[in-house]
Amino acid sequence: MYSEIVMDHFRNPRNVGRIENADGVGQVGNPKCGDIMKIYLKINKDEIIEDVKFETFGCGSAIASSSIATEMIKGKSIHEAVGLSNKAVVEALGGLPPVKIHCSVLAEQAVKSALYDYAQKNNKVIKGLENYKPEDDEIHCQH
Amino acid sequence: MYSEIVMDHFRNPRNVGRIENADGVGQVGNPKCGDIMKIYLKINKDEIIEDVKFETFGCGSAIASSSIATEMIKGKSIHEAVGLSNKAVVEALGGLPPVKIHCSVLAEQAVKSALYDYAQKNNKVIKGLENYKPEDDEIHCQH
Amino acid sequence: MSKKLYLDNAATTRVKREVLDEMRQYFDELYGNPSSQLYELGRKSKQAIEKARKTLADFINADEKEIYFTAGGTESDNWALKGVAFANFNKGKNHIITTKIEHHAILHTCEYLEKFGVETTYLDVDRYGLVDLEQLKESIRPETMLISVMYANNEIGTIQPIEEIGKIAKEHGILFHVDAVQAFGSIRIDVNKLNIDLMSMSAHKLGGPKGIGGMYIRKGTRIDNFIHGGGQERGRRAGTEGVQNIVGFGKAVEIASRNLDERAERLTALRNRLVEGIKNNIPDVVLNGHPTRRLPNNVNFSFKYVEGESILLLLDMEGISASSGSACTSGSLDPSHVLLATGLDHGTAHGSIRFTLSEEITEEDIDYTVETMKNIIAKLRAMSPIKNDEDLKKN
Amino acid sequence: MSKKLYLDNAATTRVKREVLDEMRQYFDELYGNPSSQLYELGRKSKQAIEKARKTLADFINADEKEIYFTAGGTESDNWALKGVAFANFNKGKNHIITTKIEHHAILHTCEYLEKFGVETTYLDVDRYGLVDLEQLKESIRPETMLISVMYANNEIGTIQPIEEIGKIAKEHGILFHVDAVQAFGSIRIDVNKLNIDLMSMSAHKLGGPKGIGGMYIRKGTRIDNFIHGGGQERGRRAGTEGVQNIVGFGKAVEIASRNLDERAERLTALRNRLVEGIKNNIPDVVLNGHPTRRLPNNVNFSFKYVEGESILLLLDMEGISASSGSACTSGSLDPSHVLLATGLDHGTAHGSIRFTLSEEITEEDIDYTVETMKNIIAKLRAMSPIKNDEDLKKN
Ligand SMILES: Cc1ncc(COP(=O)(O)O)c(C=O)c1O
Ligand SMILES: Cc1ncc(COP(=O)(O)O)c(C=O)c1O
């Protein structure tokens, strides 16, 4: 069902945990839908993501998506990181089953949401997040 | 499906054939229904059935019913023979499947019909055949 | 009686050794539920099903997504007819065209659908069992939603002009269902070339297990589900899959596809030998079905002046298993509706025997069968009060 | 990972060795079509079916003539509902009463029947999954033709008050269908004592093969046929019988009936050990289903703050096969309709795991499972952004 890479990231997720006094925190999803992702960013003055951690409530691919997303943005500048697409996450994972694609979307949104939080707190504008509204991004599961 | 006795009579039918110049001949059934039985009787002056033969077009139980019926009336007086019931045929055969009961009915009718023929030719009345009309006895298969 | 000759392969077939071998581990080793994708055992079952699906799809030139597993040919036939009829329920289309010689799975389903307002036209067949394309065209109405014609008949083996019928159906925008239960595995079928929208298949006619069938549904076909419940078969046919049976079905199809042409050729030769043997050795017989457009393994004769069941019982005593009419109706008193539709009179129809061959049969077996039949027919005719065609036609 | 522990016996079971042994000869030795009564091979198949039928009948105190073989529990459920609904088609009776926690084979069939004018009342259940008899009585209308309530739930194991429901149905002259797929084989069922008119059974839940089921139909019940065609099953369910599967089903029932009570007792003890083990070793868990009125082999817990699929994947890595919700819905994103009906919030429902035991399980296996779950839940909770019930209830 899942690729080797997904299973590897699920089994040994990278960057699990929290960052106290993080520079940016983003949380997306909700328990009703069965997925929540929370991303913590430590960003230095050169706008490089020095550290990133995640917490996820969700299925195997949600955990794997969070894990790989943190790896993909760690050490990147915030301007690069904001370009992380769910498609890139899916590709990096070696594919996801169709019913699980939304997990990669959540990962993209969690990263964006954390960056947005950082931008708000620091009164910055990140290209690509100008019109970002966290609440718009919410996936509504159908219940 | 069939009892041992049915199979024995089917395999080795008794009294197969015709009697030339028979004293009574009866034929019942029709090809449409898939069964025809013809019974030939040789009856002596004491009204005893000296010989009996049959010809049958039909299924295994039709052949077995004819065979055992001829055995049951051979050597009997015509007054005994007229009492041969389909029930007696079924019992003597050790039973018949429900869908095959009509074969025993045909055997009873064939015997009656042959006795009737004899009675007609010889201007006799056989008790139990007073009101017998061969055509009434015809089984109508449903096509 | 030491000889054992099974000549009723249209009723069902022996499960092939290779098929059983393939099935074996799906009973107590790989027994997972294919819906359980979160553990190995479940995934293995699912993979096994998908492998079988691909085998079937390739065999008839379909896409895997167009193949569904059912409990048999009968369920597939029911699904096709009821599924299309109910998809059109209260929508103005309510007419089905089929033939008088379909299997009861089709005929009784059509009868049943009457109570839902469905009307059926039953096409006649000629003395060989072939439908008339002109009559088919004339029967088409604006309300016609489905044409259902069997590929090959189970009793007399006649093969219908499926490609021509497919063309007519397509021209008129009418769905075309084919009951291919008898043809599947012995004739090469290309659902695209033939314009088939729906097709019924069954495993136990080609060396697979009993109780498993297949249904081809062309992508985009408007048809209701027939069995509702869990999400199996991509949500189209609910119920825990008979995994072991599906595996066996797949294997049987794989074997059938391997040497289909040679097998058909060999069977045709044996079939013709049996036909000639009977014709040349037994008087007053009628070959039922078409002389050449017939299944490679089907022989069906009427033996005048005698009745079928008696023949079968005597054949059984000589170790030969055959059938009289179709397997489903044996035990019934009515002569076969198929034979009557070809114009046979009742009396003659009653004396009909079907021999359906398998790969295991040899020329010696055929000759033994001819010899045995010669004796049986002679014995029964000696016992019969019917001696000529005049007697036969009475009543 | 050397340990292999299959704890998903409500999804399906390993076919028992004795069952397979019994089936074996029906593939390539006794392969006759049961409709072919005129030769030995066909009669043997028929006898085998009738033997299995008698085993089932005796087991539930029915008459052999009241037992029909189908392709599985799903087909039986479809037959019961559609058969009764269509027998009443356009006759004024058009109302079915069932529950919110039925299997999808029932729920989706009811939904489908809407297009034929059928209305369904779905009864609520309490937090333990029990239906309310008062609500049932209030739901009865003059048009009610059928009450369909499952014997035991497949997810949470709750056993319904079937006898009481049977009484109510009888008092009102309404047919009573019971989906006994999960209960059959582990609970003694007497269809007469319980006033059951129709009952669905399935072989693969009790060590029999997949793709074969049973249907009890009380004599005199007005129900349409579901699959039309040949005269099999006394003209009530057409299609060449899956003889080998029927034989396996019969054997599985025979085995189940042998030591039913001891087995239930042993499983209940194991079940309770698992329930206590989890309760005592893992905080923030909810036992789903009724504490005592539940299947002897069913354990279902919600583990707060974590999600079910992750648990299953980690369990699989430790060699344990279990399920999250019902097998049919795994892979779907919705939490189980059964758990929601018992009043669980979505978040908690997402973290539910079902363990269903078999005779093969030992106390050590149970303890291993508890230990493994303890570690898995700790690991996932460490990763979870949800830490308490407040978080859980957001949204
Ligand atoms: C032409 C035809 N259609 C349908 C069927 C029914 O298939 P099954 O026996 O798999 O139910 C048969 C065989 O009995 C058949 O010969
Ligand atoms: C309660 C219940 N009903 C019906 C079914 C369907 O039975 P089957 O899997 O044989 O189609 C199942 C099992 O999946 C079940 O648990």
PDB file of C-alpha atoms in Angstrom, chain D residues 125-230:
ATOM      1  CA  VAL D 125     -28.239   2.731  19.691  1.00  0.00           C
ATOM      2  CA  ASP D 126     -27.021   3.637  23.149  1.00  0.00           C
ATOM      3  CA  ARG D 127     -23.369   4.089  24.090  1.00  0.00           C
ATOM      4  CA  TYR D 128     -22.991   0.306  24.258  1.00  0.00           C
ATOM      5  CA  GLY D 129     -24.483  -0.223  20.838  1.00  0.00           C
ATOM      6  CA  LEU D 130     -27.822  -1.594  22.053  1.00  0.00           C
ATOM      7  CA  VAL D 131     -31.083  -0.741  20.301  1.00  0.00           C
ATOM      8  CA  ASP D 132     -33.971   0.653  22.299  1.00  0.00           C
ATOM      9  CA  LEU D 133     -37.030  -1.590  22.166  1.00  0.00           C
ATOM     10  CA  GLU D 134     -39.353   1.325  22.833  1.00  0.00           C
ATOM     11  CA  GLN D 135     -38.028   3.228  19.849  1.00  0.00           C
ATOM     12  CA  LEU D 136     -38.456   0.082  17.798  1.00  0.00           C
ATOM     13  CA  LYS D 137     -42.107  -0.230  18.799  1.00  0.00           C
ATOM     14  CA  GLU D 138     -42.755   3.433  18.086  1.00  0.00           C
ATOM     15  CA  SER D 139     -41.243   3.102  14.630  1.00  0.00           C
ATOM     16  CA  ILE D 140     -43.675   0.433  13.515  1.00  0.00           C
ATOM     17  CA  ARG D 141     -46.160   1.607  10.897  1.00  0.00           C
ATOM     18  CA  PRO D 142     -48.979  -0.129   9.088  1.00  0.00           C
ATOM     19  CA  GLU D 143     -46.663  -0.235   6.052  1.00  0.00           C
ATOM     20  CA  THR D 144     -43.793  -1.885   7.900  1.00  0.00           C
ATOM     21  CA  MET D 145     -42.862  -5.100   6.098  1.00  0.00           C
ATOM     22  CA  LEU D 146     -39.531  -5.967   7.664  1.00  0.00           C
ATOM     23  CA  ILE D 147     -37.432  -5.483  10.768  1.00  0.00           C
ATOM     24  CA  SER D 148     -33.748  -6.195  10.158  1.00  0.00           C
ATOM     25  CA  VAL D 149     -31.414  -6.206  13.144  1.00  0.00           C
ATOM     26  CA  MET D 150     -27.991  -7.788  13.315  1.00  0.00           C
ATOM     27  CA  TYR D 151     -27.377 -10.454  15.929  1.00  0.00           C
ATOM     28  CA  ALA D 152     -23.980  -9.152  16.946  1.00  0.00           C
ATOM     29  CA  ASN D 153     -22.113  -6.163  15.642  1.00  0.00           C
ATOM     30  CA  ASN D 154     -18.997  -6.791  13.583  1.00  0.00           C
ATOM     31  CA  GLU D 155     -17.070  -3.853  14.995  1.00  0.00           C
ATOM     32  CA  ILE D 156     -17.928  -3.598  18.656  1.00  0.00           C
ATOM     33  CA  GLY D 157     -19.336  -7.083  19.233  1.00  0.00           C
ATOM     34  CA  THR D 158     -22.515  -5.932  20.956  1.00  0.00           C
ATOM     35  CA  ILE D 159     -25.237  -8.579  21.037  1.00  0.00           C
ATOM     36  CA  GLN D 160     -28.769  -7.312  20.472  1.00  0.00           C
ATOM     37  CA  PRO D 161     -31.885  -8.447  22.362  1.00  0.00           C
ATOM     38  CA  ILE D 162     -32.909 -10.633  19.427  1.00  0.00           C
ATOM     39  CA  GLU D 163     -35.525 -12.655  21.289  1.00  0.00           C
ATOM     40  CA  GLU D 164     -37.351  -9.516  22.423  1.00  0.00           C
ATOM     41  CA  ILE D 165     -37.206  -8.037  18.938  1.00  0.00           C
ATOM     42  CA  GLY D 166     -38.492 -11.310  17.523  1.00  0.00           C
ATOM     43  CA  LYS D 167     -41.459 -11.142  19.870  1.00  0.00           C
ATOM     44  CA  ILE D 168     -42.287  -7.595  18.844  1.00  0.00           C
ATOM     45  CA  ALA D 169     -42.030  -8.491  15.150  1.00  0.00           C
ATOM     46  CA  LYS D 170     -44.274 -11.476  15.634  1.00  0.00           C
ATOM     47  CA  GLU D 171     -46.880  -9.539  17.624  1.00  0.00           C
ATOM     48  CA  HIS D 172     -47.129  -7.061  14.762  1.00  0.00           C
ATOM     49  CA  GLY D 173     -47.009  -9.642  11.991  1.00  0.00           C
ATOM     50  CA  ILE D 174     -43.838  -8.147  10.552  1.00  0.00           C
ATOM     51  CA  LEU D 175     -41.080 -10.264   9.046  1.00  0.00           C
ATOM     52  CA  PHE D 176     -37.877 -10.379  11.068  1.00  0.00           C
ATOM     53  CA  HIS D 177     -34.474 -10.638   9.410  1.00  0.00           C
ATOM     54  CA  VAL D 178     -31.302 -11.165  11.412  1.00  0.00           C
ATOM     55  CA  ASP D 179     -27.827 -10.591  10.022  1.00  0.00           C
ATOM     56  CA  ALA D 180     -26.110 -13.285  12.054  1.00  0.00           C
ATOM     57  CA  VAL D 181     -22.868 -13.255  10.068  1.00  0.00           C
ATOM     58  CA  GLN D 182     -20.759 -12.459  13.127  1.00  0.00           C
ATOM     59  CA  ALA D 183     -22.719 -14.438  15.701  1.00  0.00           C
ATOM     60  CA  PHE D 184     -23.160 -17.600  13.651  1.00  0.00           C
ATOM     61  CA  GLY D 185     -20.721 -20.223  14.873  1.00  0.00           C
ATOM     62  CA  SER D 186     -19.952 -18.615  18.187  1.00  0.00           C
ATOM     63  CA  ILE D 187     -23.414 -18.264  19.707  1.00  0.00           C
ATOM     64  CA  ARG D 188     -26.117 -20.909  19.813  1.00  0.00           C
ATOM     65  CA  ILE D 189     -29.002 -19.707  17.674  1.00  0.00           C
ATOM     66  CA  ASP D 190     -32.480 -21.216  17.649  1.00  0.00           C
ATOM     67  CA  VAL D 191     -34.494 -19.594  14.877  1.00  0.00           C
ATOM     68  CA  ASN D 192     -37.766 -20.851  16.298  1.00  0.00           C
ATOM     69  CA  LYS D 193     -37.188 -19.749  19.856  1.00  0.00           C
ATOM     70  CA  LEU D 194     -36.116 -16.341  18.550  1.00  0.00           C
ATOM     71  CA  ASN D 195     -38.942 -15.942  16.023  1.00  0.00           C
ATOM     72  CA  ILE D 196     -36.506 -15.313  13.207  1.00  0.00           C
ATOM     73  CA  ASP D 197     -37.970 -15.438   9.685  1.00  0.00           C
ATOM     74  CA  LEU D 198     -34.827 -14.742   7.676  1.00  0.00           C
ATOM     75  CA  MET D 199     -31.201 -15.067   8.702  1.00  0.00           C
ATOM     76  CA  SER D 200     -27.881 -14.365   6.953  1.00  0.00           C
ATOM     77  CA  MET D 201     -24.802 -16.498   7.543  1.00  0.00           C
ATOM     78  CA  SER D 202     -21.309 -16.603   6.063  1.00  0.00           C
ATOM     79  CA  ALA D 203     -18.719 -19.375   6.090  1.00  0.00           C
ATOM     80  CA  HIS D 204     -15.493 -17.399   6.160  1.00  0.00           C
ATOM     81  CA  LYS D 205     -16.104 -16.033   9.638  1.00  0.00           C
ATOM     82  CA  LEU D 206     -15.893 -19.467  11.240  1.00  0.00           C
ATOM     83  CA  GLY D 207     -13.039 -21.278   9.565  1.00  0.00           C
ATOM     84  CA  GLY D 208     -14.853 -21.973   6.314  1.00  0.00           C
ATOM     85  CA  PRO D 209     -13.952 -20.768   2.821  1.00  0.00           C
ATOM     86  CA  LYS D 210     -14.626 -17.303   1.450  1.00  0.00           C
ATOM     87  CA  GLY D 211     -17.415 -16.637  -1.025  1.00  0.00           C
ATOM     88  CA  ILE D 212     -20.079 -18.933   0.381  1.00  0.00           C
ATOM     89  CA  GLY D 213     -22.956 -17.996   2.633  1.00  0.00           C
ATOM     90  CA  GLY D 214     -26.245 -19.229   3.900  1.00  0.00           C
ATOM     91  CA  MET D 215     -29.743 -17.941   4.171  1.00  0.00           C
ATOM     92  CA  TYR D 216     -32.441 -19.217   6.460  1.00  0.00           C
ATOM     93  CA  ILE D 217     -35.948 -18.610   5.141  1.00  0.00           C
ATOM     94  CA  ARG D 218     -38.806 -19.719   7.345  1.00  0.00           C
ATOM     95  CA  LYS D 219     -41.317 -21.850   5.500  1.00  0.00           C
ATOM     96  CA  GLY D 220     -44.125 -19.723   4.087  1.00  0.00           C
ATOM     97  CA  THR D 221     -42.207 -16.459   4.086  1.00  0.00           C
ATOM     98  CA  ARG D 222     -43.198 -14.225   1.189  1.00  0.00           C
ATOM     99  CA  ILE D 223     -39.943 -13.250  -0.454  1.00  0.00           C
ATOM    100  CA  ASP D 224     -38.924 -12.876  -4.087  1.00  0.00           C
ATOM    101  CA  ASN D 225     -35.986 -14.781  -5.481  1.00  0.00           C
ATOM    102  CA  PHE D 226     -32.883 -12.662  -5.816  1.00  0.00           C
ATOM    103  CA  ILE D 227     -30.890 -14.561  -8.432  1.00  0.00           C
ATOM    104  CA  HIS D 228     -32.988 -16.037 -11.219  1.00  0.00           C
ATOM    105  CA  GLY D 229     -32.089 -18.860 -13.554  1.00  0.00           C
ATOM    106  CA  GLY D 230     -31.754 -22.622 -13.205  1.00  0.00           C
TER     107      GLY D 230
END
